Amino acid sequence: MSESSQSVAEWLNGLRLDQYCSVFQEAGLGTLWECQDLSSAQLQRMGVALPGHRKRILGSLHKLLPSAAGMEEDEEREEDKPVARERTKFRRTADDGNSIYLPNTGHVSAPPPREDPASTSVPVIKMGWLYKNPPQGCVRDIYSKRIIPTVSITGVVNVGEQKFEVVTHNRTFLFRAESDSERSEWVTVLKSCVGVSHARTSLDMTFNPCVSYEMKGYLELRGLRSKLYTVVCADKVFLYKNTEDYRLGIGITSIDMNVGNVKEVDRRAFDLTTPYRIFSFVADTDQLKDQWVEAMRNSIAEALSNYEVAERIWAEPSNQMCADCSTAKPEWAAINLAVVFCKRCAGEHRGLGQSISKVRSLKMDKKVWTDDLIQLFLALGNERANQFWAANVPPSEALTLNSSSEERRRFIAAKYREGKYRRYHPLFGNQRELNNALCINVQSSDVCETLALVFCGADVSCDTGDPELPSPIALAQHHRQNLQVEFLMQNRNTGVHIRDRFYNDISILRLLTFDLLTYRTPEVRGEGCCRQGALHDRLHEFSRRWCVLNDGNFSYYESDKNATPNGGLKMKEIVCLAVSPPETHGYDYTFELYSEAERLYLFGTDNPEAMREWVKSIAKSFIPAGAEDLLLKDFVRIGRLRYKDRLNREMSRLGWFCLVGSSLHIRLEEHTTDETIDLQKLLELSIQPENEVLVLVERGRTLYIEGERKLDFQGWAAAIQRAAGSSGDTLSQQQLTEADIPVIVERCIHFTTQYGLTSEGIYRKSGVNSKIAALLEEFRRNARCVWLKEGEHQVDDVSNVLKRFFRDIEEGLFGLDAHSWLSATDESSRICQYRLLFSNLPRVNQATLRALVNHLYCVQRFADLNQMNLHNLAIVFGPTLFQADGKDYSAGRVIEDLIQHYVTIFDVNEQQLKKQLDEITYIIKLRDNLAPKAGTVRVGDFICTVYLEEKKETAEQHVKIPATMTAAELTFEVLDRRKISVREKDYWCCFEVNEKEEMERPLHYQEKVLPIFHSLGIDSHLLVKKHFSMEAMLVYLASKVEVSKHGMMKFREERSLLGLSTGSFNDRYFILTSTSLRLYKEVRSNRPEREWLVKCLKVYHGIKKKLRPPTCWGLTVVYESEKHEKQERQQWYLCCDTQNEMREWFATFMSIQNGGRVWPAEWLKSRAASRSAPLDARFGNVSLIPLRGSENEMRNSVAAFTADPLAVSLISQSQPGSANHTANHAALCSQTH
C-alpha cells in the first residue's frame, strides 16, 4: 500500500507534470488511492487538456495501481469526450470552390502531430457560412472571428427575414442565413445543442483553458486598436476579447502550435507565424516579451512531441529514471555517452559542449533515433552506463530531485568532463594497450567494455595495423557488430579530456590551454574592412596571453597565474575560423576567428602541433553535431554561411562550409550528408559585391552563397577565388573541366578545330609574340573567364599559346617518367609499353594527353588542306611535349606513334571517332560555302558611306571596311582623307545615328564596324564627329570609386509588359551593377520588377519627341536577348533630371560594358599605329617556318623556334636557296596584299 498512499504532488513531480498539482488539489484528490477511478474524460474536464499528458497519467496509475480503471476501456467511450477538443477538418463545397465550412468549435490548421486514442474525433453536427451583423470583414479567413461555446448560449430566436439571434449570458449575436429554410435548420440544430449542454451536470470549458494554462495576459495585436487577452495552454494559443469573455469561454480563435513558429522582431515585439497568417504581438515590457516567447516555444515543442522513441527507450527499466538526478520519465539523452536524463539536467549537459555531450530529445529529434541507436541505449541503459560514470559518487555529492541548477552544473561537469566519479580501466594511462584492447573488443558485442575503453583514453580512430580494416569502426563493421559501430560513430569527435588518473581540477583546466600569441583587431563596423596588411612583420603588435577554452567560452589572461581574464568570447558567437598561410601575419602559424559582432580575432603560435590542436578544439566548440563530419577534414577555413539555390531563390537557408584545398565541403540545412564542390571545375565563379553574393555554377547546379557579415564574407570570397584558380604550375593544379582537362587546353583545341584546321602550317607558323604572352597570362590568371572568339583572336596566336603552355608546364605532360616513353626502341613492343605507361599517368595527365592526341589525329586527317601531316606534327610537338631541345627525333617518334596508333593505345571507339571527323568535315564545308569565291572581293571588304560631322552630300566618304576594322580606325581613316589635324583634347568618335527614333550612340573605339554596318536600317547611318561630353565622362569615371550606380529615373516602355501605363513616364528606382540593370518600383522595394543583363543592352542618346519626354535629357535603351532560337527585342526610355545625371549614367554603362576602357590612354599614338598597320593583318609581318623540306631543315627550324620564337625570322633568311620556302613565302605574301 506504499504506492497508494503516495501524495499526488510527489507522484506528478516524478511524471514531470507538476503543473497539474493545483488541478488535483481543487478536485479533492490528495493521494494516488483517491485517483484510481479517474478516466480520460474526467481528466479533460479537470483541465488536463493534452491527450499525451492524460495518457501518461492514466498509464502511471495503471502500473502503480493494477486495480485502477483501464485506460483503454475508458477511452472507448466517445460520448464522454467534449466536442470542442476535436481537431476541425476543412472541406470545400462543390458549388463554391472558395468556401471553407467552419464548425462552431473553431478550427485546426494542420493534422495533429501524432495519433492518440485519447483524442478520438466527434462528428461535426452542422457547418456552413452565415452572414454576421454587424459584419466583421468579408474575407473568409481560416481563423475564426468568434467562438461561442454552446453552454454559454441561453436562447436562439428568429428575427426578421432569414435572420436569427444567438443570446448568451453577456451579449447577443445576430446572424443571417442564405434562405429561410437554412435559417430554420440552424435554429433547430442550435436549440438541440443548447438543450444537451444545459442537461450536463458540469460546465464544458471547451474554450476556457483557465485551469492548466502556461501563461495568460494582455498582448497587443498589430492591426487592432485594443489589446487581446491571450492564453498559452498546452499545444494551443487562445485569443479573447477581454477577461470577461475568457471567464465565460467566449473566444475569438485558437491557434494550433504544431504549425507555428515564434520569431523575435524588435524590442517588445514578436511574430507568431503560421502557414495561413502572421500574428504580430507586442508585449508591455522586454521581460514580458521574453516570457511570452518562451511560453509559446514550449507550446510548439509540446505540439511537436512524439512519444514513440521515448516509450521504446523507457522499455529498459533503468532508463525510466534520470541518470544524474533520478527524476522519473527523462525525455533527453546524450547519444555519445549513452545516458538518459531529465530536462533540467539536459541544460547543464548542453553547457558541456557537443565535444563532450551530444544532447538530443527523445520526443522531438525523431530522425536522430535510428534502430541501432535505440538498441544501443537498451543494451547499455542508465544502470550499466552509471556503473562506469558514477562508480565512485560520494553520497554527499549525489544529486536529488530538488538540486539547484548550480549543483547540477557542478556535478555533471565533474562526472562527464573531468571523469571524477568514473571506474578507471586497468589499462588507463597506457595508450597503446588501450588502443589494442579497443581493436579486440569491438569484434565482440560487449559495448560496456568499449564505453570504458573509449572514455579512458582509447583512440576511436587508431590504426589497427590491417590495411584492409584500418580503424576500429571498420573492424566492427566487418564483424557485423552494429551496436559497436553505432557507439564508435557517435564518439568519433568526442574529446577525451582526462589523460592522467592523478589530475586535479586545476591541471584538467590547463590541459586545454596553451601559451598563445594573441592579437585582436578593433571592432569593425560599416564597411567591415580589417587592415590586415599592417600586421605583416610587426610582431610587437602581438601580446602573449594565457588562453583557456572551457564550457564554450574562450578566455585569455595576462598570465597563467591571473584569475581574471583580460577578455574573451563565446563559442556560439563564432561564425568562421580560418587558418592563415605561414608568415601571413608575421608568425609561422596563425589562425583567425570571426564573430557575429563583426570582430576579427587573430592568434599566432610558433608550434604547428599546438595550433592544430587549438583549431580542432575551437572548431568542435561551435560546429553543430549535424556538421561534425567536417571536423575530420584538414580544413583551412570553416564556418557558417547562408545560401540559396536555383530551386529556391526566395528564401536563404543556413549551411556549414569547409574549405580544403580546392574542394568546398558543404553540409546544407536539409541534407544529412556532406556535399563536395571541386572549385577548379566550376563553370562560373562570380561575385555580386553590391549584394554580397558569391555565385558558384557547376554542371546541373547553381549555388548562391550570401554574406550576413561583410568581414567574414570577404574572407570567404577571397579564399574560394584563390582555391578556384590555378594553384600551381602542374597540370593537376590548373583550372579543370568536368573531364579533368585544363580549361586552357580544351578552349585552345576547340578554337583551333573550329577555325584552324584548314589553315596551312597550323602549329608551324608563329604568331605575334606580345599577343601570345598576353593571352597566356590571361589564361593563367583565370582561364574560366577567357573566351576565344573569331576576329578577336588569331588561330596562330592560339595555337602557339597551347604549345607554350605545354612547354612551360611543371613536370611536363608525361610526368616524371618521361624518359620511359623515350626509351622504347622495339617497334613491336612500343605500343604495349605506351599503353602501360599511359595507364600509370595521373588522372589529369591521362585526360589531357588523350584530348591532345585526339586533336592532333584530326589535324593530320586534313593534311591535304593544312599541310601538317603526321611527320610535321611530330617534329613540332615532340620537343614541346617532352620539353626537349629537339636535337634528335626520339621525342618526335613517340608523338608520331601516339598519333598513328591513336585508336589502339587509347581504346577509342571507332564509330565515335568517325562521327567526330564527319562533324569537322561538315563545319569545313559550311565555312567554305559562306566564304567568297575566287575573283570576288575578299572577306570583310565592303564599301560603306560615312558622313563627317553632318549628313549631307558634301560630307560623304565612301570607305572600304574590312572585317577587322574598329571604330577608331574608321574615324582615323575619315579624318586622314579630309586631312583634319587632331589635337590632344579632341575626342573624335564614330556615331551610329537613327533619324527615325531621333537617337544616336557613340561606338566604342574597339568596336568592330562591319557588324554595325550590316545592322543599320534605312533610317540609320554612320557619322564621325566630336564627342563633346567625353572629357566630362572621363573625369567622372576617374573620380568614381565603385563600379555600380543607382538612382531614380523616369521610365517608359515601348509596350506594356509590366502593367505600367504607356501614356506617361513613371518614376522608378534603378541599380546598375557590373552584370545587370535592375528596375525597382520604389527605393524601399526588396525585389526588382525587372532585370536585364548589361551585355545585352545598347544605350542611345535621345528620345523621340512624340513620346513627350518630361525632360530633354533622355536615353533610349534597346535590349536584345542572347538566345538564337528565340530572339527577343525590347525598347524603353529613361529620362534624367539634369544633363550631368544623364552623362553619368551613360558613362557608367560604357565603362561596365567595356571593362573600364572608355577611351584609349594614348589617343594620338594609337592613331599613328593605325596608319602604319595594314587594315587586314590576318598574317601580320610574321616570318614562317618552312612547311616542306628535308628533315634536317625542319629539325633545325623547330630547334630554333623552341629556343627563341622571336628569332624565327632569321631562319627563313638563312636559307635563301630553299625553293619551297621562296614559293610558300611568295604565295602567302600575295594573299596579304
mmCIF file with all atom_site columns, C-alpha atoms in Angstrom, residues 744-804:
data_model
loop_
_atom_site.group_PDB
_atom_site.id
_atom_site.type_symbol
_atom_site.label_atom_id
_atom_site.label_alt_id
_atom_site.label_comp_id
_atom_site.label_asym_id
_atom_site.label_entity_id
_atom_site.label_seq_id
_atom_site.pdbx_PDB_ins_code
_atom_site.Cartn_x
_atom_site.Cartn_y
_atom_site.Cartn_z
_atom_site.occupancy
_atom_site.B_iso_or_equiv
_atom_site.pdbx_formal_charge
_atom_site.auth_seq_id
_atom_site.auth_comp_id
_atom_site.auth_asym_id
_atom_site.auth_atom_id
_atom_site.pdbx_PDB_model_num
ATOM 1  C CA . ILE A 1 744 ? 43.244 26.403 -71.392 1.00 0.00 ? 744 ILE A CA 1
ATOM 2  C CA . VAL A 1 745 ? 43.871 23.143 -73.311 1.00 0.00 ? 745 VAL A CA 1
ATOM 3  C CA . GLU A 1 746 ? 40.222 22.492 -74.044 1.00 0.00 ? 746 GLU A CA 1
ATOM 4  C CA . ARG A 1 747 ? 39.482 26.028 -75.268 1.00 0.00 ? 747 ARG A CA 1
ATOM 5  C CA . CYS A 1 748 ? 42.587 26.251 -77.451 1.00 0.00 ? 748 CYS A CA 1
ATOM 6  C CA . ILE A 1 749 ? 41.827 22.857 -79.016 1.00 0.00 ? 749 ILE A CA 1
ATOM 7  C CA . HIS A 1 750 ? 38.198 23.789 -79.606 1.00 0.00 ? 750 HIS A CA 1
ATOM 8  C CA . PHE A 1 751 ? 39.094 27.109 -81.220 1.00 0.00 ? 751 PHE A CA 1
ATOM 9  C CA . THR A 1 752 ? 41.749 25.563 -83.463 1.00 0.00 ? 752 THR A CA 1
ATOM 10 C CA . THR A 1 753 ? 39.420 22.743 -84.514 1.00 0.00 ? 753 THR A CA 1
ATOM 11 C CA . GLN A 1 754 ? 36.680 25.177 -85.457 1.00 0.00 ? 754 GLN A CA 1
ATOM 12 C CA . TYR A 1 755 ? 38.724 27.851 -87.220 1.00 0.00 ? 755 TYR A CA 1
ATOM 13 C CA . GLY A 1 756 ? 42.224 26.498 -87.911 1.00 0.00 ? 756 GLY A CA 1
ATOM 14 C CA . LEU A 1 757 ? 42.103 23.002 -89.429 1.00 0.00 ? 757 LEU A CA 1
ATOM 15 C CA . THR A 1 758 ? 42.269 24.459 -92.945 1.00 0.00 ? 758 THR A CA 1
ATOM 16 C CA . SER A 1 759 ? 44.999 26.958 -92.075 1.00 0.00 ? 759 SER A CA 1
ATOM 17 C CA . GLU A 1 760 ? 48.180 25.983 -93.886 1.00 0.00 ? 760 GLU A CA 1
ATOM 18 C CA . GLY A 1 761 ? 51.040 25.421 -91.483 1.00 0.00 ? 761 GLY A CA 1
ATOM 19 C CA . ILE A 1 762 ? 48.911 25.329 -88.358 1.00 0.00 ? 762 ILE A CA 1
ATOM 20 C CA . TYR A 1 763 ? 51.185 24.780 -85.304 1.00 0.00 ? 763 TYR A CA 1
ATOM 21 C CA . ARG A 1 764 ? 54.219 25.519 -87.539 1.00 0.00 ? 764 ARG A CA 1
ATOM 22 C CA . LYS A 1 765 ? 53.667 29.231 -88.025 1.00 0.00 ? 765 LYS A CA 1
ATOM 23 C CA . SER A 1 766 ? 54.454 31.562 -85.168 1.00 0.00 ? 766 SER A CA 1
ATOM 24 C CA . GLY A 1 767 ? 52.025 34.270 -84.097 1.00 0.00 ? 767 GLY A CA 1
ATOM 25 C CA . VAL A 1 768 ? 52.601 37.689 -82.599 1.00 0.00 ? 768 VAL A CA 1
ATOM 26 C CA . ASN A 1 769 ? 54.731 37.175 -79.513 1.00 0.00 ? 769 ASN A CA 1
ATOM 27 C CA . SER A 1 770 ? 53.200 40.014 -77.497 1.00 0.00 ? 770 SER A CA 1
ATOM 28 C CA . LYS A 1 771 ? 49.675 38.705 -78.129 1.00 0.00 ? 771 LYS A CA 1
ATOM 29 C CA . ILE A 1 772 ? 50.704 35.151 -77.267 1.00 0.00 ? 772 ILE A CA 1
ATOM 30 C CA . ALA A 1 773 ? 52.247 36.265 -73.975 1.00 0.00 ? 773 ALA A CA 1
ATOM 31 C CA . ALA A 1 774 ? 49.224 38.413 -73.089 1.00 0.00 ? 774 ALA A CA 1
ATOM 32 C CA . LEU A 1 775 ? 46.736 35.643 -73.878 1.00 0.00 ? 775 LEU A CA 1
ATOM 33 C CA . LEU A 1 776 ? 48.743 33.063 -71.936 1.00 0.00 ? 776 LEU A CA 1
ATOM 34 C CA . GLU A 1 777 ? 48.858 35.393 -68.944 1.00 0.00 ? 777 GLU A CA 1
ATOM 35 C CA . GLU A 1 778 ? 45.055 35.817 -69.103 1.00 0.00 ? 778 GLU A CA 1
ATOM 36 C CA . PHE A 1 779 ? 44.631 32.048 -69.065 1.00 0.00 ? 779 PHE A CA 1
ATOM 37 C CA . ARG A 1 780 ? 46.980 31.684 -66.107 1.00 0.00 ? 780 ARG A CA 1
ATOM 38 C CA . ARG A 1 781 ? 45.233 34.432 -64.196 1.00 0.00 ? 781 ARG A CA 1
ATOM 39 C CA . ASN A 1 782 ? 41.726 32.983 -64.650 1.00 0.00 ? 782 ASN A CA 1
ATOM 40 C CA . ALA A 1 783 ? 41.179 30.578 -67.531 1.00 0.00 ? 783 ALA A CA 1
ATOM 41 C CA . ARG A 1 784 ? 37.482 30.332 -66.742 1.00 0.00 ? 784 ARG A CA 1
ATOM 42 C CA . CYS A 1 785 ? 36.925 33.940 -67.832 1.00 0.00 ? 785 CYS A CA 1
ATOM 43 C CA . VAL A 1 786 ? 38.807 33.710 -71.158 1.00 0.00 ? 786 VAL A CA 1
ATOM 44 C CA . TRP A 1 787 ? 36.645 33.074 -74.201 1.00 0.00 ? 787 TRP A CA 1
ATOM 45 C CA . LEU A 1 788 ? 38.290 32.767 -77.605 1.00 0.00 ? 788 LEU A CA 1
ATOM 46 C CA . LYS A 1 789 ? 36.391 34.453 -80.430 1.00 0.00 ? 789 LYS A CA 1
ATOM 47 C CA . GLU A 1 790 ? 36.945 34.641 -84.151 1.00 0.00 ? 790 GLU A CA 1
ATOM 48 C CA . GLY A 1 791 ? 38.017 38.121 -85.174 1.00 0.00 ? 791 GLY A CA 1
ATOM 49 C CA . GLU A 1 792 ? 39.385 38.973 -81.736 1.00 0.00 ? 792 GLU A CA 1
ATOM 50 C CA . HIS A 1 793 ? 41.926 36.140 -81.658 1.00 0.00 ? 793 HIS A CA 1
ATOM 51 C CA . GLN A 1 794 ? 44.057 34.709 -84.456 1.00 0.00 ? 794 GLN A CA 1
ATOM 52 C CA . VAL A 1 795 ? 44.476 30.985 -84.981 1.00 0.00 ? 795 VAL A CA 1
ATOM 53 C CA . ASP A 1 796 ? 48.271 31.157 -84.964 1.00 0.00 ? 796 ASP A CA 1
ATOM 54 C CA . ASP A 1 797 ? 48.302 33.063 -81.689 1.00 0.00 ? 797 ASP A CA 1
ATOM 55 C CA . VAL A 1 798 ? 46.031 30.492 -80.040 1.00 0.00 ? 798 VAL A CA 1
ATOM 56 C CA . SER A 1 799 ? 47.982 27.506 -81.383 1.00 0.00 ? 799 SER A CA 1
ATOM 57 C CA . ASN A 1 800 ? 51.234 28.955 -80.050 1.00 0.00 ? 800 ASN A CA 1
ATOM 58 C CA . VAL A 1 801 ? 49.611 29.577 -76.644 1.00 0.00 ? 801 VAL A CA 1
ATOM 59 C CA . LEU A 1 802 ? 48.822 25.866 -76.465 1.00 0.00 ? 802 LEU A CA 1
ATOM 60 C CA . LYS A 1 803 ? 52.409 24.887 -77.362 1.00 0.00 ? 803 LYS A CA 1
ATOM 61 C CA . ARG A 1 804 ? 53.936 27.344 -74.914 1.00 0.00 ? 804 ARG A CA 1
#
